[in-house]
mmCIF file of C-alpha atoms in Angstrom:
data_model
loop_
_atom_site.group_PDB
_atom_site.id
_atom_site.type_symbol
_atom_site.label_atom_id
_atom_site.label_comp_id
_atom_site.label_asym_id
_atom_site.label_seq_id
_atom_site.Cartn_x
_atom_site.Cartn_y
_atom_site.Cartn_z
ATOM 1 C CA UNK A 19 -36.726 -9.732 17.070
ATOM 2 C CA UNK A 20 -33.033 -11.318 16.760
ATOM 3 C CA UNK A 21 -30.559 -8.638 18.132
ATOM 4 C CA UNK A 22 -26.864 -9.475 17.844
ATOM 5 C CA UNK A 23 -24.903 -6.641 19.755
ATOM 6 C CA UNK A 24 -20.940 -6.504 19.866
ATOM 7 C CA UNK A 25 -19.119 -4.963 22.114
ATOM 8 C CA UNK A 26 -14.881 -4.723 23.003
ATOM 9 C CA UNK A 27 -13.444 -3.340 20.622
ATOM 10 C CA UNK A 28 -10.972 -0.080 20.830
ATOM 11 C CA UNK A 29 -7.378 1.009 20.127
ATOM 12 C CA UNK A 30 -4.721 -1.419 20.793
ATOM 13 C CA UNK A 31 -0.784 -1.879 20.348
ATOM 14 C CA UNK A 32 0.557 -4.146 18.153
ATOM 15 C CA UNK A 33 1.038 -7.829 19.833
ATOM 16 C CA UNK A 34 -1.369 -6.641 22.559
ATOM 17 C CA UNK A 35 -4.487 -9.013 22.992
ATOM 18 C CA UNK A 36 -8.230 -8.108 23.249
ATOM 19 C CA UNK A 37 -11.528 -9.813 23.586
ATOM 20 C CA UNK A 38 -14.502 -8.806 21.966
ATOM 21 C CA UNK A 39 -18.021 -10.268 22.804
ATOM 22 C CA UNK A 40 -21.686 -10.723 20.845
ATOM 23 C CA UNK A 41 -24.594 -10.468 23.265
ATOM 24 C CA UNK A 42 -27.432 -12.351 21.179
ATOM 25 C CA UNK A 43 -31.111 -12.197 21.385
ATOM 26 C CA UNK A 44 -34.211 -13.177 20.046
ATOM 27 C CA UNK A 45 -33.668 -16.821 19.515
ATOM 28 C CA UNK A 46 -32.526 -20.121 20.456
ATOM 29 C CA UNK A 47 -28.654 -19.088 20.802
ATOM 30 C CA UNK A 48 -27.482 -22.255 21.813
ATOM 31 C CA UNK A 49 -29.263 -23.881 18.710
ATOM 32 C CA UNK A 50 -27.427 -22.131 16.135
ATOM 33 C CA UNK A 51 -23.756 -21.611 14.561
ATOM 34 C CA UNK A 52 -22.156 -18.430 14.989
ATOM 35 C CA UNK A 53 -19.559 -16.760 13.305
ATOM 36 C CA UNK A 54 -17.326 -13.481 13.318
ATOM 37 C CA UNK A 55 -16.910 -11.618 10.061
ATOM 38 C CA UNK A 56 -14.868 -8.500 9.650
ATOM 39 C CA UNK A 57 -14.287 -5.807 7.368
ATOM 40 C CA UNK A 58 -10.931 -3.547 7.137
ATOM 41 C CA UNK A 59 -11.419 0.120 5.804
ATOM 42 C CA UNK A 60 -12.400 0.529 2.341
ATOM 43 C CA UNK A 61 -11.825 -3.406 1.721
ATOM 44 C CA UNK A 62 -14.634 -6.276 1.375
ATOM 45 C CA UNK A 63 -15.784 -8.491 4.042
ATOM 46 C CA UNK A 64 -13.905 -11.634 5.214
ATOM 47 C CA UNK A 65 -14.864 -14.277 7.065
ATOM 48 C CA UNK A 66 -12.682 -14.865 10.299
ATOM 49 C CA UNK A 67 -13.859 -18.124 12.312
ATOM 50 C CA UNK A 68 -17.116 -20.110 13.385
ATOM 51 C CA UNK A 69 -17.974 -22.310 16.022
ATOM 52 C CA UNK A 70 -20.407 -24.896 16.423
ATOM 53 C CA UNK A 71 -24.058 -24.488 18.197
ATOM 54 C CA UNK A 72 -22.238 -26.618 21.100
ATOM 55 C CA UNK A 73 -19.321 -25.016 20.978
ATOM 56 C CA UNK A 74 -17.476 -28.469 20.092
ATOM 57 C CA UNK A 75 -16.169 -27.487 16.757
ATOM 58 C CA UNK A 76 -14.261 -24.724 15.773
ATOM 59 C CA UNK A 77 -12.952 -23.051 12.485
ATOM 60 C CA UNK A 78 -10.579 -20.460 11.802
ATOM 61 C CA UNK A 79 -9.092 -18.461 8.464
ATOM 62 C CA UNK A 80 -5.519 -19.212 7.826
ATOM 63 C CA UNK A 81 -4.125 -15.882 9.491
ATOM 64 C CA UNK A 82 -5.418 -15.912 12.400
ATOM 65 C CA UNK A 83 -5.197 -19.550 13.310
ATOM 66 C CA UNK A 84 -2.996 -19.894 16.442
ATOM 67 C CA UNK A 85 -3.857 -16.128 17.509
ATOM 68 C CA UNK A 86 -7.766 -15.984 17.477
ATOM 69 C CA UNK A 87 -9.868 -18.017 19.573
ATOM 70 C CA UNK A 88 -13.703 -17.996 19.088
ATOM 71 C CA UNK A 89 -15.916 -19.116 22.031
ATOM 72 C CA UNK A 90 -19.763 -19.155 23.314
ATOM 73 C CA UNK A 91 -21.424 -19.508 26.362
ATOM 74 C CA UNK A 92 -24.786 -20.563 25.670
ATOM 75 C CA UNK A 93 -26.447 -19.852 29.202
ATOM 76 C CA UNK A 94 -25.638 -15.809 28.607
ATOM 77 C CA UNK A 95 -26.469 -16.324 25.252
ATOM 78 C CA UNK A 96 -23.122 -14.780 24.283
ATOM 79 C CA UNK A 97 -20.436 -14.852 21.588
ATOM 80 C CA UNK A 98 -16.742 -14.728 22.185
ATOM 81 C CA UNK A 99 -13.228 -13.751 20.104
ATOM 82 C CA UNK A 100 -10.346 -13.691 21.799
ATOM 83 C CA UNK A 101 -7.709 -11.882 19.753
ATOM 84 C CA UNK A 102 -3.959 -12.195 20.617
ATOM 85 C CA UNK A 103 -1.048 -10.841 19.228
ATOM 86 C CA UNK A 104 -2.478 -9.021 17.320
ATOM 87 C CA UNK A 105 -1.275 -6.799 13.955
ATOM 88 C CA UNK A 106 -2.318 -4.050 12.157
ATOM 89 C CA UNK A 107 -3.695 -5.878 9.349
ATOM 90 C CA UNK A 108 -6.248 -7.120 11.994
ATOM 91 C CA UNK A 109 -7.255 -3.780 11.861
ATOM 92 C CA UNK A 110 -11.222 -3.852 10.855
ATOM 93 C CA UNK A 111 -14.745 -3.820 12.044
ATOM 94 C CA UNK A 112 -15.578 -7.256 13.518
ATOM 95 C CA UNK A 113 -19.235 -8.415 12.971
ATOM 96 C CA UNK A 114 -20.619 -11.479 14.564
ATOM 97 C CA UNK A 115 -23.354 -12.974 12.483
ATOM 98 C CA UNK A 116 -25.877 -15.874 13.231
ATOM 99 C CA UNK A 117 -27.171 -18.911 11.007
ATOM 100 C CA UNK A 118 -30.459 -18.698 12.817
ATOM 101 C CA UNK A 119 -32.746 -19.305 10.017
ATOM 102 C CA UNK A 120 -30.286 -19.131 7.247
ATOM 103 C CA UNK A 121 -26.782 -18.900 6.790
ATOM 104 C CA UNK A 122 -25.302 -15.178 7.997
ATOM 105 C CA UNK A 123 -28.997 -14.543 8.311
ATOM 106 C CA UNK A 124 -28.731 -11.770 11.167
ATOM 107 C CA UNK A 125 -25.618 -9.429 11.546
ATOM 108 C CA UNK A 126 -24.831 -7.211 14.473
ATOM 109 C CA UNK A 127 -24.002 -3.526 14.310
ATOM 110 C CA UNK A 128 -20.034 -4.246 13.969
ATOM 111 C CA UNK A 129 -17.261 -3.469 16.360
ATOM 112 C CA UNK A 130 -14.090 -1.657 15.698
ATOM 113 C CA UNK A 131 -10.759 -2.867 16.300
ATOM 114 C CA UNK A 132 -7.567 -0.186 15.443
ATOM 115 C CA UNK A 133 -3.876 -1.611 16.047
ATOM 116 C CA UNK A 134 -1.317 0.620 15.870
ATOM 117 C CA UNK A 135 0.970 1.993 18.048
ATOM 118 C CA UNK B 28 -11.062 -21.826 -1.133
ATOM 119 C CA UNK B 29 -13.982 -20.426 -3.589
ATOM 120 C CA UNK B 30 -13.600 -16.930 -4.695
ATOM 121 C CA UNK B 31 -16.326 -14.520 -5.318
ATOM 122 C CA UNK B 32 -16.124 -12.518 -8.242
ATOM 123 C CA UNK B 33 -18.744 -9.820 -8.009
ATOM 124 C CA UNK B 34 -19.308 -7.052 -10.912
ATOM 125 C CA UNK B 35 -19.683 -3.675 -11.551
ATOM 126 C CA UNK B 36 -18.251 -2.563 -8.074
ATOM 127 C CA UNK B 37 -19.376 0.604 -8.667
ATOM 128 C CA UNK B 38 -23.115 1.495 -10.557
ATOM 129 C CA UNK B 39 -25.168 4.806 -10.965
ATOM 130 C CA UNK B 40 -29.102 4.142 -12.007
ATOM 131 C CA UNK B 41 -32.235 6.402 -12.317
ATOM 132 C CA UNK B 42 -34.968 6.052 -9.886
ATOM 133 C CA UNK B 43 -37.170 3.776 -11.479
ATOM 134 C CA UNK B 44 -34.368 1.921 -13.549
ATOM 135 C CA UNK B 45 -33.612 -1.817 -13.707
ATOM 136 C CA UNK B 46 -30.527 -2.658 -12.000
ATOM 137 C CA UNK B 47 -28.181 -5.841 -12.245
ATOM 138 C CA UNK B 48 -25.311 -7.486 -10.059
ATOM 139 C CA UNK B 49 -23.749 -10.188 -11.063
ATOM 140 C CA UNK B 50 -21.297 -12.637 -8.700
ATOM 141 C CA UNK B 51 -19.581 -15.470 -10.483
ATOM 142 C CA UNK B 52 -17.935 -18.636 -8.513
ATOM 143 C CA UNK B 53 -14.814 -20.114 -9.096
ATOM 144 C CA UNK B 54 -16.523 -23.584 -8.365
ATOM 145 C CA UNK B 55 -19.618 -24.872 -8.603
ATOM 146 C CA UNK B 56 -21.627 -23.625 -5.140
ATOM 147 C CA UNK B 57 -24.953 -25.232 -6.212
ATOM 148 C CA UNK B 58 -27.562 -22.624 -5.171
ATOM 149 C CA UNK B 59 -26.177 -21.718 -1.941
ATOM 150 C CA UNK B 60 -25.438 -18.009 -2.603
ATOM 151 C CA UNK B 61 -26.966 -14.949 -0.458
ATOM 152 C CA UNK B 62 -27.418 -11.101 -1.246
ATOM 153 C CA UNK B 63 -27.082 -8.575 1.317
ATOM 154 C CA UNK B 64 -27.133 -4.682 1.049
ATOM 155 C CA UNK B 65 -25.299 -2.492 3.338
ATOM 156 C CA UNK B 66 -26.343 0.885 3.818
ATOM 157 C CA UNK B 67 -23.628 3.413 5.716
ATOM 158 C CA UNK B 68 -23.143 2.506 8.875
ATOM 159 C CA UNK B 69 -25.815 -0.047 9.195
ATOM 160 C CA UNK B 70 -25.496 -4.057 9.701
ATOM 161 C CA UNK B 71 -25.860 -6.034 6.283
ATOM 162 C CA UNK B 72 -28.734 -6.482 5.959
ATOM 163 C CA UNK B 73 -29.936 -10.386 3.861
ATOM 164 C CA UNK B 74 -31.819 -9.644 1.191
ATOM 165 C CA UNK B 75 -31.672 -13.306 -0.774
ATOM 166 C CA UNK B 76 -30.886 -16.597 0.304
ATOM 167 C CA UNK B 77 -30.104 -20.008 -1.828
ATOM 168 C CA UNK B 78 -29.803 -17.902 -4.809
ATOM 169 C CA UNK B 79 -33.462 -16.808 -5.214
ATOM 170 C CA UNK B 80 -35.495 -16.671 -2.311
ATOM 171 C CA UNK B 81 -36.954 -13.498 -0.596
ATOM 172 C CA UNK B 82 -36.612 -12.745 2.930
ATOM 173 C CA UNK B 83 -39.296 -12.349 4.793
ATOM 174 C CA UNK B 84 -40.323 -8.427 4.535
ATOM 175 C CA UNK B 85 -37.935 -7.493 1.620
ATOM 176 C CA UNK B 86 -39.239 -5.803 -0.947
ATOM 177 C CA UNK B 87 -40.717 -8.126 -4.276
ATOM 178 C CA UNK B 88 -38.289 -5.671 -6.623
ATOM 179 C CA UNK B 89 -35.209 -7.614 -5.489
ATOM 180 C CA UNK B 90 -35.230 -10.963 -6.957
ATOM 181 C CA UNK B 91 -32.432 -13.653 -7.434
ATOM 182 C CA UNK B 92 -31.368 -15.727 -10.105
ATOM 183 C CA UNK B 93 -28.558 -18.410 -11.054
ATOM 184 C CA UNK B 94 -27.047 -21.607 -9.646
ATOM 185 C CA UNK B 95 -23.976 -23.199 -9.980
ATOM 186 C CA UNK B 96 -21.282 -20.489 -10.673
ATOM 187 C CA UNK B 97 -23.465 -17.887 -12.189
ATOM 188 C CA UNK B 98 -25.663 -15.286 -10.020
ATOM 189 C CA UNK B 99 -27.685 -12.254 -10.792
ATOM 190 C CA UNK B 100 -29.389 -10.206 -7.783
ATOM 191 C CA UNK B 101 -32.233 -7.562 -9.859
ATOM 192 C CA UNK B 102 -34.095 -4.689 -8.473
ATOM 193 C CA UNK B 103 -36.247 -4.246 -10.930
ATOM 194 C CA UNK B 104 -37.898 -0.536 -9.720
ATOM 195 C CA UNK B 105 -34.855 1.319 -8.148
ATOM 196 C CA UNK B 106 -36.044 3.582 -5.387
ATOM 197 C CA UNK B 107 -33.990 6.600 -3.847
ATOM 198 C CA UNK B 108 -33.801 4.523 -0.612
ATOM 199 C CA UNK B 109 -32.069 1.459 -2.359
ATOM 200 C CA UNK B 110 -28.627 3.450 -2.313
ATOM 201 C CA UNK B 111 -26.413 0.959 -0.771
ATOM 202 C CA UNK B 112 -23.163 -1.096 -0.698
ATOM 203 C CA UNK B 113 -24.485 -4.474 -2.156
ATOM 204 C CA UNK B 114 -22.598 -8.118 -1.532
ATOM 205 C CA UNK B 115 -23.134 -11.270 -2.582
ATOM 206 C CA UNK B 116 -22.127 -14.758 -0.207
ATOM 207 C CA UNK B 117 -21.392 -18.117 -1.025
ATOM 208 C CA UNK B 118 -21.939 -20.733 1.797
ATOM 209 C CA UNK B 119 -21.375 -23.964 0.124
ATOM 210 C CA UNK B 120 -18.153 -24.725 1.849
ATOM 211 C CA UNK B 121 -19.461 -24.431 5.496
ATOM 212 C CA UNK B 122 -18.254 -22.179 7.582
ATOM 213 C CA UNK B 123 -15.492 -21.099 4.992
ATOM 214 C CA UNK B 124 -17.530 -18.057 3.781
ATOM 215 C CA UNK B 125 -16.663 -16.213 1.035
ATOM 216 C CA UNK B 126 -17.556 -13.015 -0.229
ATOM 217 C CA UNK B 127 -17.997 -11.011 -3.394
ATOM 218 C CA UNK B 128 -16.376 -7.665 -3.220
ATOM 219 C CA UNK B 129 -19.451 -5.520 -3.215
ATOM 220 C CA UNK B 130 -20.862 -3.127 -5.400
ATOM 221 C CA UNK B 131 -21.473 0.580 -4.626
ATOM 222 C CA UNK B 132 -25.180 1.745 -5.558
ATOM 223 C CA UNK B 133 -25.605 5.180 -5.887
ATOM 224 C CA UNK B 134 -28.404 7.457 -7.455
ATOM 225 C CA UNK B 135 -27.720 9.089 -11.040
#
């Protein structure tokens, strides 16, 4: 059974950095892309960056390019976003979401991230 | 970037009624366009990928039609436990996701 589980998020000042993590099971992790997705209260669902099943390649939306960086480690079979300076309309639940079978096939449970002072 | 436009955003059906969502591309994505649902709380959950196939233990009363800029995503039987947030994806421009805005299912 794929199992995508985040974990890291919390409350956080504005300009303050945290890192949230995806702990991924139930298939080859180190075969697939990944990707973190979020959602901000009562809006739609945005994509946010994606990284290649090496980890070579990397891709990031427009507003958080220069703040946001996306990692994996494929021996813990793990995820990474590094957020810094960070603002409140980063405020939202991050998901990270595999392309293990098909694109944004498998979803974790979401993490919330609040910034605000 | 492709944007998503995805209609009603808000729908209240019968059990038993036939139910339509519609997402329309600014660009031609082809047939590379997924349908999730997202119940309260919950991951979203896929429900179609490339336009009209089923995921493997969805129920056959979702189906999905359309290519190019058009989509429809139909639950043809609409069952109490259907009530969901439902959003459409279009991943022809990989990894530069975008999605619909969602439509809110809820029981008449």
């Amino acid at each position: 059974e794929v199992q995508l589980v985040e974990s890291g998020g919390g409350l956080v000042q504005p300009g303050r950095s945290l890192k949230l993590s995806c702990a991924a099971s139930g298939f080859t992790f180190s075969n697939y892309g990944m990707h973190w997705i979020r959602q901000a209260p009562t809006k739609g669902l945005e994509w946010v960056a994606s990284i290649s099943p090496s980890g070579g390649s990397t891709y990031y939306r427009d507003s958080v390019k220069g703040r946001f960086t996306i990692s994996r480690d494929n021996a813990k079979s793990t995820l990474y976003l590094q957020m810094d300076s960070l603002r409140s309309e980063d405020t939202a639940t991050y998901y990270c979401a595999t392309d293990f079978g098909y694109p944004l096939a498998y979803w974790g449970q979401g993490t919330l991230v609040t910034v605000s002072s | 970037d492709i944007q998503m436009t995805q209609s009603p955003s808000f729908l209240s059906a019968s059990v038993g009624d036939r139910v339509t969502i519609n997402c329309k591309a600014s660009q031609n994505i082809n047939r590379y366009l997924n349908w999730y649902q997202q119940k309260l709380g919950e991951a979203p959950k896929l429900l179609i990928y490339n336009a009209n196939s089923l995921q493997t233990g969805i129920p056959s009363r979702f189906s999905g039609s359309g290519s190019g800029t058009d989509f429809t995503l139909t639950i043809s039987s609409l069952q109490p436990e259907d009530v969901a947030t439902y959003f459409c994806l279009q991943h022809n421009s990989w990894p530069m996701y975008t999605f619909g805005a969602g439509t809110k299912l809820e029981l008449k």
